[in-house]
Structures are given as structure tokens and as C-alpha cells.
Short mmCIF file of C-alpha atoms in Angstrom, two decimals:
data_model
loop_
_atom_site.label_atom_id
_atom_site.label_comp_id
_atom_site.label_asym_id
_atom_site.label_seq_id
_atom_site.Cartn_x
_atom_site.Cartn_y
_atom_site.Cartn_z
CA UNK A 1015 -32.30 150.89 162.86
CA UNK A 1016 -34.26 151.50 159.83
CA UNK A 1017 -34.64 148.50 157.64
CA UNK A 1018 -32.14 150.09 155.06
CA UNK A 1019 -29.54 149.86 157.50
CA UNK A 1020 -30.62 146.21 158.42
CA UNK A 1021 -30.23 145.50 154.38
CA UNK A 1022 -26.58 147.20 154.64
CA UNK A 1023 -25.61 144.93 157.68
CA UNK A 1024 -27.13 141.69 156.14
CA UNK A 1025 -25.48 142.47 152.97
CA UNK A 1026 -21.83 142.78 154.90
CA UNK A 1027 -22.84 139.36 156.52
CA UNK A 1028 -23.31 137.72 153.06
CA UNK A 1029 -20.21 139.33 151.65
CA UNK A 1030 -17.73 137.92 154.56
CA UNK A 1031 -19.45 134.59 154.17
CA UNK A 1032 -18.75 134.28 150.39
CA UNK A 1033 -15.79 132.95 149.15
CA UNK A 1034 -16.42 133.12 145.56
CA UNK A 1035 -15.93 129.27 145.28
CA UNK A 1036 -19.57 128.78 143.36
CA UNK A 1037 -21.63 131.50 141.59
CA UNK A 1038 -22.75 134.15 143.82
CA UNK A 1039 -26.45 133.71 142.56
CA UNK A 1040 -26.31 130.18 143.93
CA UNK A 1041 -24.78 130.97 146.91
CA UNK A 1042 -27.51 133.96 147.71
CA UNK A 1043 -30.41 131.36 147.24
CA UNK A 1044 -28.96 128.63 149.76
CA UNK A 1045 -28.50 131.82 152.40
CA UNK A 1046 -31.93 133.26 151.76
CA UNK A 1047 -33.42 129.52 151.88
CA UNK A 1048 -31.96 128.98 155.64
CA UNK A 1049 -33.30 132.76 156.63
CA UNK A 1050 -37.06 132.63 156.15
CA UNK A 1051 -37.76 136.01 157.51
CA UNK A 1052 -36.70 137.85 154.21
CA UNK A 1053 -39.34 138.46 152.27
CA UNK A 1054 -39.01 138.98 148.04
CA UNK A 1055 -38.57 142.77 148.71
CA UNK A 1056 -35.88 142.54 151.26
CA UNK A 1057 -33.98 139.67 149.15
CA UNK A 1058 -34.09 141.85 146.01
CA UNK A 1059 -32.58 145.03 147.78
CA UNK A 1060 -30.12 142.73 149.67
CA UNK A 1061 -29.13 141.06 146.56
CA UNK A 1062 -28.47 144.40 144.74
CA UNK A 1063 -26.13 145.96 147.32
CA UNK A 1064 -24.15 142.91 147.16
CA UNK A 1065 -24.09 142.95 143.45
CA UNK A 1066 -23.38 146.69 143.40
CA UNK A 1067 -20.24 145.95 145.73
CA UNK A 1068 -18.94 143.55 143.35
CA UNK A 1069 -19.48 145.70 140.37
CA UNK A 1070 -16.56 147.99 141.82
CA UNK A 1071 -14.09 145.07 141.34
CA UNK A 1072 -10.61 145.77 142.78
CA UNK A 1073 -11.39 149.22 143.35
CA UNK A 1074 -11.72 151.16 146.89
CA UNK A 1075 -10.10 148.19 148.63
CA UNK A 1076 -8.61 150.49 151.23
CA UNK A 1077 -11.92 151.97 152.79
CA UNK A 1078 -14.28 150.12 154.66
CA UNK A 1079 -17.12 147.57 153.81
CA UNK A 1080 -20.10 149.96 154.49
CA UNK A 1081 -18.64 152.44 152.05
CA UNK A 1082 -17.68 150.28 149.14
CA UNK A 1083 -21.01 148.95 148.96
CA UNK A 1084 -22.39 152.48 149.50
CA UNK A 1085 -20.23 153.71 146.53
CA UNK A 1086 -21.13 150.58 144.51
CA UNK A 1087 -24.74 151.46 144.88
CA UNK A 1088 -24.29 155.11 143.99
CA UNK A 1089 -22.03 154.65 140.74
CA UNK A 1090 -24.60 151.81 139.82
CA UNK A 1091 -27.70 153.71 140.00
CA UNK A 1092 -28.77 155.63 137.07
CA UNK A 1093 -32.04 157.22 138.64
CA UNK A 1094 -32.99 158.28 142.38
CA UNK A 1095 -34.36 155.32 144.53
CA UNK A 1096 -35.44 154.23 147.85
CA UNK A 1097 -32.22 152.47 148.84
CA UNK A 1098 -29.99 155.41 148.13
CA UNK A 1099 -32.45 157.92 149.35
CA UNK A 1100 -32.47 156.21 152.70
CA UNK A 1101 -28.75 155.24 152.78
CA UNK A 1102 -27.27 158.01 151.40
CA UNK A 1103 -29.53 160.65 150.56
CA UNK A 1104 -26.85 163.38 149.38
CA UNK A 1105 -25.85 160.98 146.64
CA UNK A 1106 -29.44 160.19 145.87
CA UNK A 1107 -29.78 163.50 144.25
CA UNK A 1108 -26.86 163.09 141.98
CA UNK A 1109 -27.74 159.32 140.99
CA UNK A 1110 -28.99 160.16 137.35
CA UNK A 1111 -25.46 162.04 136.66
CA UNK A 1112 -23.14 160.21 134.13
CA UNK A 1113 -20.52 157.93 136.10
CA UNK A 1114 -17.67 160.10 135.22
CA UNK A 1115 -19.18 162.95 136.62
CA UNK A 1116 -20.32 161.13 140.05
CA UNK A 1117 -16.69 159.79 140.26
CA UNK A 1118 -15.72 163.63 140.77
CA UNK A 1119 -17.76 163.87 143.34
CA UNK A 1120 -16.14 161.10 145.55
CA UNK A 1121 -14.12 161.81 148.51
CA UNK A 1122 -11.76 159.00 147.96
CA UNK A 1123 -9.19 158.38 145.08
CA UNK A 1124 -11.28 156.15 142.70
CA UNK A 1125 -9.84 154.90 139.55
CA UNK A 1126 -11.54 153.02 136.55
CA UNK A 1127 -8.43 151.11 136.01
CA UNK A 1128 -9.16 149.20 139.60
CA UNK A 1129 -12.74 148.07 138.21
CA UNK A 1130 -10.94 145.93 135.88
CA UNK A 1131 -7.39 145.82 136.79
CA UNK A 1132 -5.92 143.74 133.86
CA UNK A 1133 -5.79 146.30 131.15
CA UNK A 1134 -2.81 145.40 129.93
CA UNK A 1135 -4.13 141.93 128.80
CA UNK A 1136 -7.19 143.18 126.65
CA UNK A 1137 -7.41 142.33 123.19
CA UNK A 1138 -6.71 144.96 120.94
CA UNK A 1139 -9.24 147.35 119.93
CA UNK A 1140 -10.93 147.40 123.36
CA UNK A 1141 -11.32 150.75 125.13
CA UNK A 1142 -10.19 150.04 128.52
CA UNK A 1143 -12.01 152.89 130.14
CA UNK A 1144 -15.01 152.08 128.54
CA UNK A 1145 -15.19 148.18 129.23
CA UNK A 1146 -14.11 149.19 132.65
CA UNK A 1147 -17.29 151.31 133.15
CA UNK A 1148 -19.58 148.87 131.67
CA UNK A 1149 -19.23 146.47 134.54
CA UNK A 1150 -21.41 148.87 136.67
CA UNK A 1151 -24.16 147.86 134.93
CA UNK A 1152 -25.97 144.65 134.00
CA UNK A 1153 -26.37 143.89 130.30
CA UNK A 1154 -29.65 143.21 128.53
CA UNK A 1155 -31.33 140.28 128.06
CA UNK A 1156 -31.30 138.71 124.47
CA UNK A 1157 -33.21 135.85 122.93
CA UNK A 1158 -32.94 134.30 119.74
CA UNK A 1159 -36.26 133.59 118.20
CA UNK A 1160 -35.98 129.96 116.47
CA UNK A 1161 -37.01 129.58 112.71
CA UNK A 1162 -40.90 129.38 112.52
CA UNK A 1163 -41.77 131.20 116.00
CA UNK A 1164 -40.86 134.82 115.38
CA UNK A 1165 -44.21 135.79 114.98
CA UNK A 1166 -45.77 133.69 117.88
CA UNK A 1167 -42.73 135.04 120.07
CA UNK A 1168 -43.25 138.63 119.14
CA UNK A 1169 -47.27 138.15 119.82
CA UNK A 1170 -46.77 136.62 123.10
CA UNK A 1171 -44.42 139.60 124.32
CA UNK A 1172 -46.60 141.94 123.10
CA UNK A 1173 -49.70 140.93 124.66
CA UNK A 1174 -48.09 140.33 128.09
CA UNK A 1175 -47.01 144.02 127.77
CA UNK A 1176 -43.27 143.18 127.73
CA UNK A 1177 -41.17 145.91 126.02
CA UNK A 1178 -38.56 144.39 123.36
CA UNK A 1179 -36.55 145.78 120.69
CA UNK A 1180 -35.60 144.12 117.66
CA UNK A 1181 -31.98 144.10 116.58
CA UNK A 1182 -32.45 141.73 113.80
CA UNK A 1183 -34.56 139.19 112.28
CA UNK A 1184 -33.77 136.79 115.01
CA UNK A 1185 -32.73 138.43 117.91
CA UNK A 1186 -34.53 140.65 120.50
CA UNK A 1187 -33.19 142.88 123.30
CA UNK A 1188 -35.39 142.88 126.61
CA UNK A 1189 -34.75 144.45 129.88
CA UNK A 1190 -32.60 142.18 131.96
CA UNK A 1191 -35.16 141.75 134.73
CA UNK A 1192 -37.70 140.11 132.14
CA UNK A 1193 -39.18 136.74 133.30
CA UNK A 1194 -39.51 134.87 130.30
CA UNK A 1195 -39.77 131.32 131.44
CA UNK A 1196 -43.64 131.11 131.97
CA UNK A 1197 -44.10 132.82 128.76
CA UNK A 1198 -42.10 131.47 126.28
CA UNK A 1199 -40.90 127.97 125.32
CA UNK A 1200 -37.19 127.65 125.88
CA UNK A 1201 -35.35 125.97 123.38
CA UNK A 1202 -38.25 125.37 121.17
CA UNK A 1203 -39.77 128.84 120.63
CA UNK A 1204 -36.59 131.14 121.69
CA UNK A 1205 -32.87 130.29 123.02
CA UNK A 1206 -31.59 132.33 125.73
CA UNK A 1207 -28.32 133.56 123.86
CA UNK A 1208 -26.12 137.06 124.15
CA UNK A 1209 -26.19 139.21 121.14
CA UNK A 1210 -22.66 138.42 120.39
CA UNK A 1211 -22.80 134.70 120.83
CA UNK A 1212 -25.58 134.76 118.09
CA UNK A 1213 -23.22 136.73 116.06
CA UNK A 1214 -20.67 134.03 116.15
CA UNK A 1215 -22.79 132.48 113.25
CA UNK A 1216 -22.00 135.28 110.93
CA UNK A 1217 -18.31 133.59 110.88
CA UNK A 1218 -19.65 130.20 110.27
CA UNK A 1219 -18.42 128.96 106.83
CA UNK A 1220 -20.85 128.88 103.67
CA UNK A 1221 -20.20 125.31 103.17
CA UNK A 1222 -22.22 125.03 106.47
CA UNK A 1223 -25.54 126.06 104.47
CA UNK A 1224 -25.11 123.75 101.63
CA UNK A 1225 -27.90 121.67 100.83
CA UNK A 1226 -27.40 118.03 102.31
CA UNK A 1227 -25.47 116.84 105.43
CA UNK A 1228 -22.04 118.66 106.54
CA UNK A 1229 -20.47 117.08 109.27
CA UNK A 1230 -19.95 119.46 112.18
CA UNK A 1231 -18.51 118.52 115.30
CA UNK A 1232 -19.17 120.65 118.40
CA UNK A 1233 -15.97 119.92 120.63
CA UNK A 1234 -16.64 121.84 123.71
CA UNK A 1235 -20.64 121.76 123.69
CA UNK A 1236 -21.53 122.80 126.91
CA UNK A 1237 -25.30 123.69 126.73
CA UNK A 1238 -25.34 123.16 122.98
CA UNK A 1239 -25.99 126.99 122.12
CA UNK A 1240 -23.62 127.09 119.37
CA UNK A 1241 -25.01 123.32 118.02
CA UNK A 1242 -28.67 124.76 118.05
CA UNK A 1243 -27.39 127.80 116.49
CA UNK A 1244 -25.80 125.73 113.71
CA UNK A 1245 -28.79 123.46 113.32
CA UNK A 1246 -31.06 126.25 112.86
CA UNK A 1247 -28.89 127.46 109.80
CA UNK A 1248 -28.76 123.92 108.31
CA UNK A 1249 -31.40 121.16 110.10
CA UNK A 1250 -29.38 118.39 107.70
CA UNK A 1251 -26.00 118.93 109.38
CA UNK A 1252 -24.48 115.49 110.91
CA UNK A 1253 -24.03 116.59 114.27
CA UNK A 1254 -21.52 115.46 116.92
CA UNK A 1255 -21.43 116.89 120.55
CA UNK A 1256 -18.83 116.36 122.97
CA UNK A 1257 -17.87 117.74 126.59
CA UNK A 1258 -15.58 116.75 129.26
CA UNK A 1259 -18.68 116.34 131.55
CA UNK A 1260 -21.14 113.51 131.58
CA UNK A 1261 -23.78 115.76 133.64
CA UNK A 1262 -23.26 118.33 130.81
CA UNK A 1263 -24.21 116.05 128.08
CA UNK A 1264 -27.08 114.80 129.93
CA UNK A 1265 -28.35 118.46 130.30
CA UNK A 1266 -27.41 118.88 126.60
CA UNK A 1267 -29.69 115.92 125.37
CA UNK A 1268 -32.58 117.06 127.22
CA UNK A 1269 -32.18 120.67 125.57
CA UNK A 1270 -31.87 118.90 122.47
CA UNK A 1271 -35.24 116.94 122.94
CA UNK A 1272 -36.92 120.11 123.35
CA UNK A 1273 -35.14 121.76 120.58
CA UNK A 1274 -36.45 119.06 118.09
CA UNK A 1275 -32.89 117.87 117.18
CA UNK A 1276 -32.98 114.15 116.98
CA UNK A 1277 -30.08 113.01 114.36
CA UNK A 1278 -26.66 113.68 116.44
CA UNK A 1279 -24.10 111.77 118.22
CA UNK A 1280 -23.14 112.78 121.81
CA UNK A 1281 -20.20 111.48 123.82
CA UNK A 1282 -18.09 112.55 127.03
CA UNK A 1283 -14.22 113.57 126.41
CA UNK A 1284 -11.46 115.25 128.24
CA UNK A 1285 -9.94 116.75 125.13
CA UNK A 1286 -6.82 118.15 126.78
CA UNK A 1287 -5.54 114.16 127.54
CA UNK A 1288 -8.05 111.87 125.30
CA UNK A 1289 -7.92 110.84 121.83
CA UNK A 1290 -9.10 107.21 121.83
CA UNK A 1291 -12.71 108.13 121.34
CA UNK A 1292 -11.97 110.63 118.22
CA UNK A 1293 -10.40 108.12 115.69
CA UNK A 1294 -13.80 107.75 114.32
CA UNK A 1295 -14.40 111.88 113.79
CA UNK A 1296 -13.47 113.69 110.47
CA UNK A 1297 -15.65 116.45 110.66
CA UNK A 1298 -15.82 119.50 107.96
CA UNK A 1299 -16.29 122.07 110.47
CA UNK A 1300 -15.27 122.16 114.03
CA UNK A 1301 -16.70 124.59 116.66
CA UNK A 1302 -14.43 125.04 119.44
CA UNK A 1303 -15.94 127.25 122.08
CA UNK A 1304 -13.38 126.99 124.16
CA UNK A 1305 -13.43 126.95 128.36
CA UNK A 1306 -12.06 130.31 129.23
CA UNK A 1307 -11.78 133.06 131.66
CA UNK A 1308 -15.04 134.27 130.97
CA UNK A 1309 -14.16 137.94 131.35
CA UNK A 1310 -16.23 139.48 128.54
CA UNK A 1311 -19.05 138.25 130.65
CA UNK A 1312 -18.29 139.58 133.67
CA UNK A 1313 -20.87 142.07 133.71
CA UNK A 1314 -23.12 139.60 134.11
CA UNK A 1315 -21.51 137.99 137.03
CA UNK A 1316 -19.53 140.70 138.76
CA UNK A 1317 -18.05 138.64 141.63
CA UNK A 1318 -15.43 137.47 138.97
CA UNK A 1319 -14.21 140.90 139.28
CA UNK A 1320 -13.61 140.72 142.68
CA UNK A 1321 -12.14 137.20 142.96
CA UNK A 1322 -10.35 136.97 140.00
CA UNK A 1323 -6.34 136.25 139.87
CA UNK A 1324 -4.13 137.22 136.66
CA UNK A 1325 -2.46 133.47 136.89
CA UNK A 1326 -5.82 132.28 135.47
CA UNK A 1327 -5.10 133.70 132.09
CA UNK A 1328 -2.24 131.51 131.70
CA UNK A 1329 -4.15 128.47 133.00
CA UNK A 1330 -6.74 128.93 130.41
CA UNK A 1331 -4.56 129.70 127.38
CA UNK A 1332 -2.64 126.50 128.03
CA UNK A 1333 -5.87 124.44 128.48
CA UNK A 1334 -6.91 126.08 124.91
CA UNK A 1335 -3.81 124.97 123.34
CA UNK A 1336 -4.13 121.37 124.77
CA UNK A 1337 -7.60 121.13 123.69
CA UNK A 1338 -6.98 122.78 120.20
CA UNK A 1339 -3.98 120.49 119.66
CA UNK A 1340 -5.99 117.37 119.76
CA UNK A 1341 -9.12 118.38 117.79
CA UNK A 1342 -7.35 119.98 114.92
CA UNK A 1343 -5.90 116.69 114.04
CA UNK A 1344 -9.38 115.34 113.47
CA UNK A 1345 -10.35 118.30 111.19
CA UNK A 1346 -10.94 117.03 107.34
CA UNK A 1347 -8.36 118.38 104.91
CA UNK A 1348 -9.85 121.77 103.59
CA UNK A 1349 -12.08 121.82 106.64
CA UNK A 1350 -12.87 124.99 108.50
CA UNK A 1351 -12.26 125.68 112.47
CA UNK A 1352 -14.48 128.09 114.30
CA UNK A 1353 -12.75 129.13 117.31
CA UNK A 1354 -14.63 131.17 119.96
CA UNK A 1355 -14.13 132.54 123.79
CA UNK A 1356 -16.30 134.98 125.78
CA UNK A 1357 -12.87 136.23 126.86
CA UNK A 1358 -11.47 139.89 126.44
CA UNK A 1359 -7.72 138.76 126.88
CA UNK A 1360 -5.06 138.54 124.06
CA UNK A 1361 -3.70 135.37 125.16
CA UNK A 1362 -7.07 133.55 124.77
CA UNK A 1363 -7.97 135.36 121.69
CA UNK A 1364 -5.31 136.28 119.02
CA UNK A 1365 -2.43 134.59 120.49
CA UNK A 1366 -4.30 131.38 120.12
CA UNK A 1367 -5.19 132.20 116.33
CA UNK A 1368 -1.64 132.97 115.89
CA UNK A 1369 -0.75 129.30 117.74
CA UNK A 1370 -2.85 127.77 115.36
CA UNK A 1371 -1.43 129.16 112.25
CA UNK A 1372 2.21 128.40 113.21
CA UNK A 1373 1.70 125.13 114.58
CA UNK A 1374 -0.54 123.64 112.20
CA UNK A 1375 -0.64 125.80 109.29
CA UNK A 1376 -4.14 126.96 109.36
CA UNK A 1377 -5.26 129.78 107.31
CA UNK A 1378 -7.20 132.54 108.98
CA UNK A 1379 -10.16 133.39 106.91
CA UNK A 1380 -11.38 135.86 109.43
CA UNK A 1381 -11.46 137.10 113.16
CA UNK A 1382 -13.70 139.45 114.97
CA UNK A 1383 -13.87 140.94 118.39
CA UNK A 1384 -17.51 141.31 119.16
CA UNK A 1385 -17.38 144.44 121.65
CA UNK A 1386 -20.61 144.13 123.66
CA UNK A 1387 -19.51 146.99 126.25
CA UNK A 1388 -21.09 149.87 124.81
CA UNK A 1389 -24.44 148.13 123.82
CA UNK A 1390 -24.89 146.16 127.28
CA UNK A 1391 -24.28 142.90 125.91
CA UNK A 1392 -21.15 140.46 126.19
CA UNK A 1393 -17.68 140.98 124.72
CA UNK A 1394 -16.68 137.95 122.71
CA UNK A 1395 -13.92 136.77 120.27
CA UNK A 1396 -14.43 134.48 117.41
CA UNK A 1397 -12.35 133.60 114.43
CA UNK A 1398 -12.72 131.16 111.22
CA UNK A 1399 -9.70 129.42 110.08
CA UNK A 1400 -9.32 126.78 107.12
CA UNK A 1401 -7.05 123.45 107.11
CA UNK A 1402 -4.90 122.92 104.09
CA UNK A 1403 -6.26 120.63 101.53
CA UNK A 1404 -2.42 119.19 101.45
#
């Protein structure tokens, strides 16, 4: 048996064991740490076969797992490659064809709608077919150069012969395989942040940039990417950050230290139930990058396509409304709410804006669906709303 069929069999073993209850990257790391016989090349090939399988989403469930893996490999390849040449050489000759042409060559009944099986739930403006096909490919790696480090970052990348594309004054696009950890100082020189996540800043209210301190509360701070973005726009902001998980806040503190952010208040709060810690807050700006399905980022974590269940949309939309109901009460009169998700589902996006308008009388200033599926980036939603002055 050739090593390539050994790769295929190992991929099948991994896929049978994985249950979707943790990120697939973490599961792979544990698997290979227990199986010492695989070298780096072996691990890369096996992992690639697994990810190609997941990129099919809900498609081709009726055929064997071997055929699913090989079909995924064929559709996800854009050039001839060693894996395909040894596992399905006839297809390898066609690897460079457009996806739509390759689908016509398949003997089975393949439907793009089966890759992303929830088209009826999509936000308005998303082209379902293009979005579905985007999951067959890994997005680009995007970094945001922090103020004052632009020349340093570009020089380091150029000296290391790493190709990059400058998208705007602060954003660079790199191949998704780029290893930048040993080259650039994360959170000091650059922030690893998707293009459309960076574009959320375009919806930040003008008042964020005013001279002096403006009070900003990042209420679902997570790793703190939006907070660092706000700080870089105005280092004089009076910043509060919270999250429901103490471990996340601890990690955020370390990240803020590297980013040079010192003037902030952090606390742990479950915003679905807990208001007791919020009485002292009266921010002028609330950033609510709320927990969501993450459906706009699944081309980076395609295992979600395979395991996701539609019921989760309702779960997250209800969770979001609980959080919003608690935080809006703390927003100062005339203050602004920046609402964002990395979701493509209407119930998490436009419907939540409507909820804020109807239940709390907030005025919609701007809402935007940040589509990334045609440019190898994530797809996000963001909206800017204002609380009445009286």
C-alpha cells in the first residue's frame, strides 16, 4: 500500500473519532502527539485530506467516506498536486478547472446548496451560491499594522521574502500559510485580524476620535481585538472591558500589556443574567461584538459546516437579545451602540437591529453586511445605533 493510501486511511480514522466537540485543529494536535510515527509532511497531508472532507459541508452524505474525502480534495485543489495524482490521477489533470466545471465531471448528484445548507436563513444581499463555494478554500491571512509600526512591519516581511498585498493604510493580506509569529511582534507591531473585522471600525461613531477621553465599554470583549482597534483610533479613551469567562479576561490582560494599553477597567460579567456589576457604567459608546454562530468564518473552521445544527441560530439570537437588553440600559443618553457579529444569518443580524429599534427606541445610523466570500475574507455584520437623548 502506498503512503498516500495510508494517509487516506489515517484521515478516515481521525474523522471517525472526531465528534465536533472541540476545534478540529486542537483535536489534530492531540492525535498526532499520541502518534509519533508521523513526520511533518505526513501530518500536513493527512490534515489536508480531513479539511477537504469538512469543506463539503452537508454534501454527498450518501457516498462512502473515501469518495467524500477524494471529492473534497478534487474540488479544493486549484492546481495539480501530489496527493491527487496518487489517489485519483484522472482528476488531477482537471484540478485547475473552475469549481463549477469540476462539479460537472462528478458522477454523483452534487449540489452547491448542500455545502451550506441554510440558505433560507441568510442575511439579505448574500449570494448563496458564491458563498457556498467559498467554503472550499481557506481565506487569506490578514494583519492590521498598528500605528507607528507600518514601515517596520513591511520591511521585515520584505527582508524575509514574504509576499504581501497592502489593502489599505494599515491592512496587509498574506498567504494563509504564512508563519509570522517568529517574524513580527503580535499585538505590539501587528494584530492578526480579518479584513472585515478591521472594517467594523468604519462604523465607529465620530465621537470616538474626539480629543480627550470618551468612555467606551467593550461588553463582550473576548480576545480584545475591537478594544485594541478603538484604542489605536484614540489612545485617550476611557476603556472598560468585560466577558463572561474569567480565563478570557486573564488572556486579554496579557494581550493588552503587549499592546501598551494600561488605562482600562476589566471585569467578569455574565450579561445574560447579571446586572449587579454594571450600575457604575454609563459609557458613551458600547461595542457589542456578541457571541454568535460564527457562520461568516466557517471557511476557516470548516468542521462547523459538517456539525452545525439549525437550532443553534435560535439559541444565539435569543442569547444576543438577553445581552443587548442588559447593556443598552447602561448606554448614556445620546450614546452609540456598535453591534457586530461574524454571522451571515438574518436572525443574528438585521433582526437584532430591528429588535433594538422596537424595544429600546434606538435610531439606526448605519448597518452594513461586510461580505468576504469573494475576496477570501470572513463575512461579518455591523451596525451603528444611537440612543435617544430623552
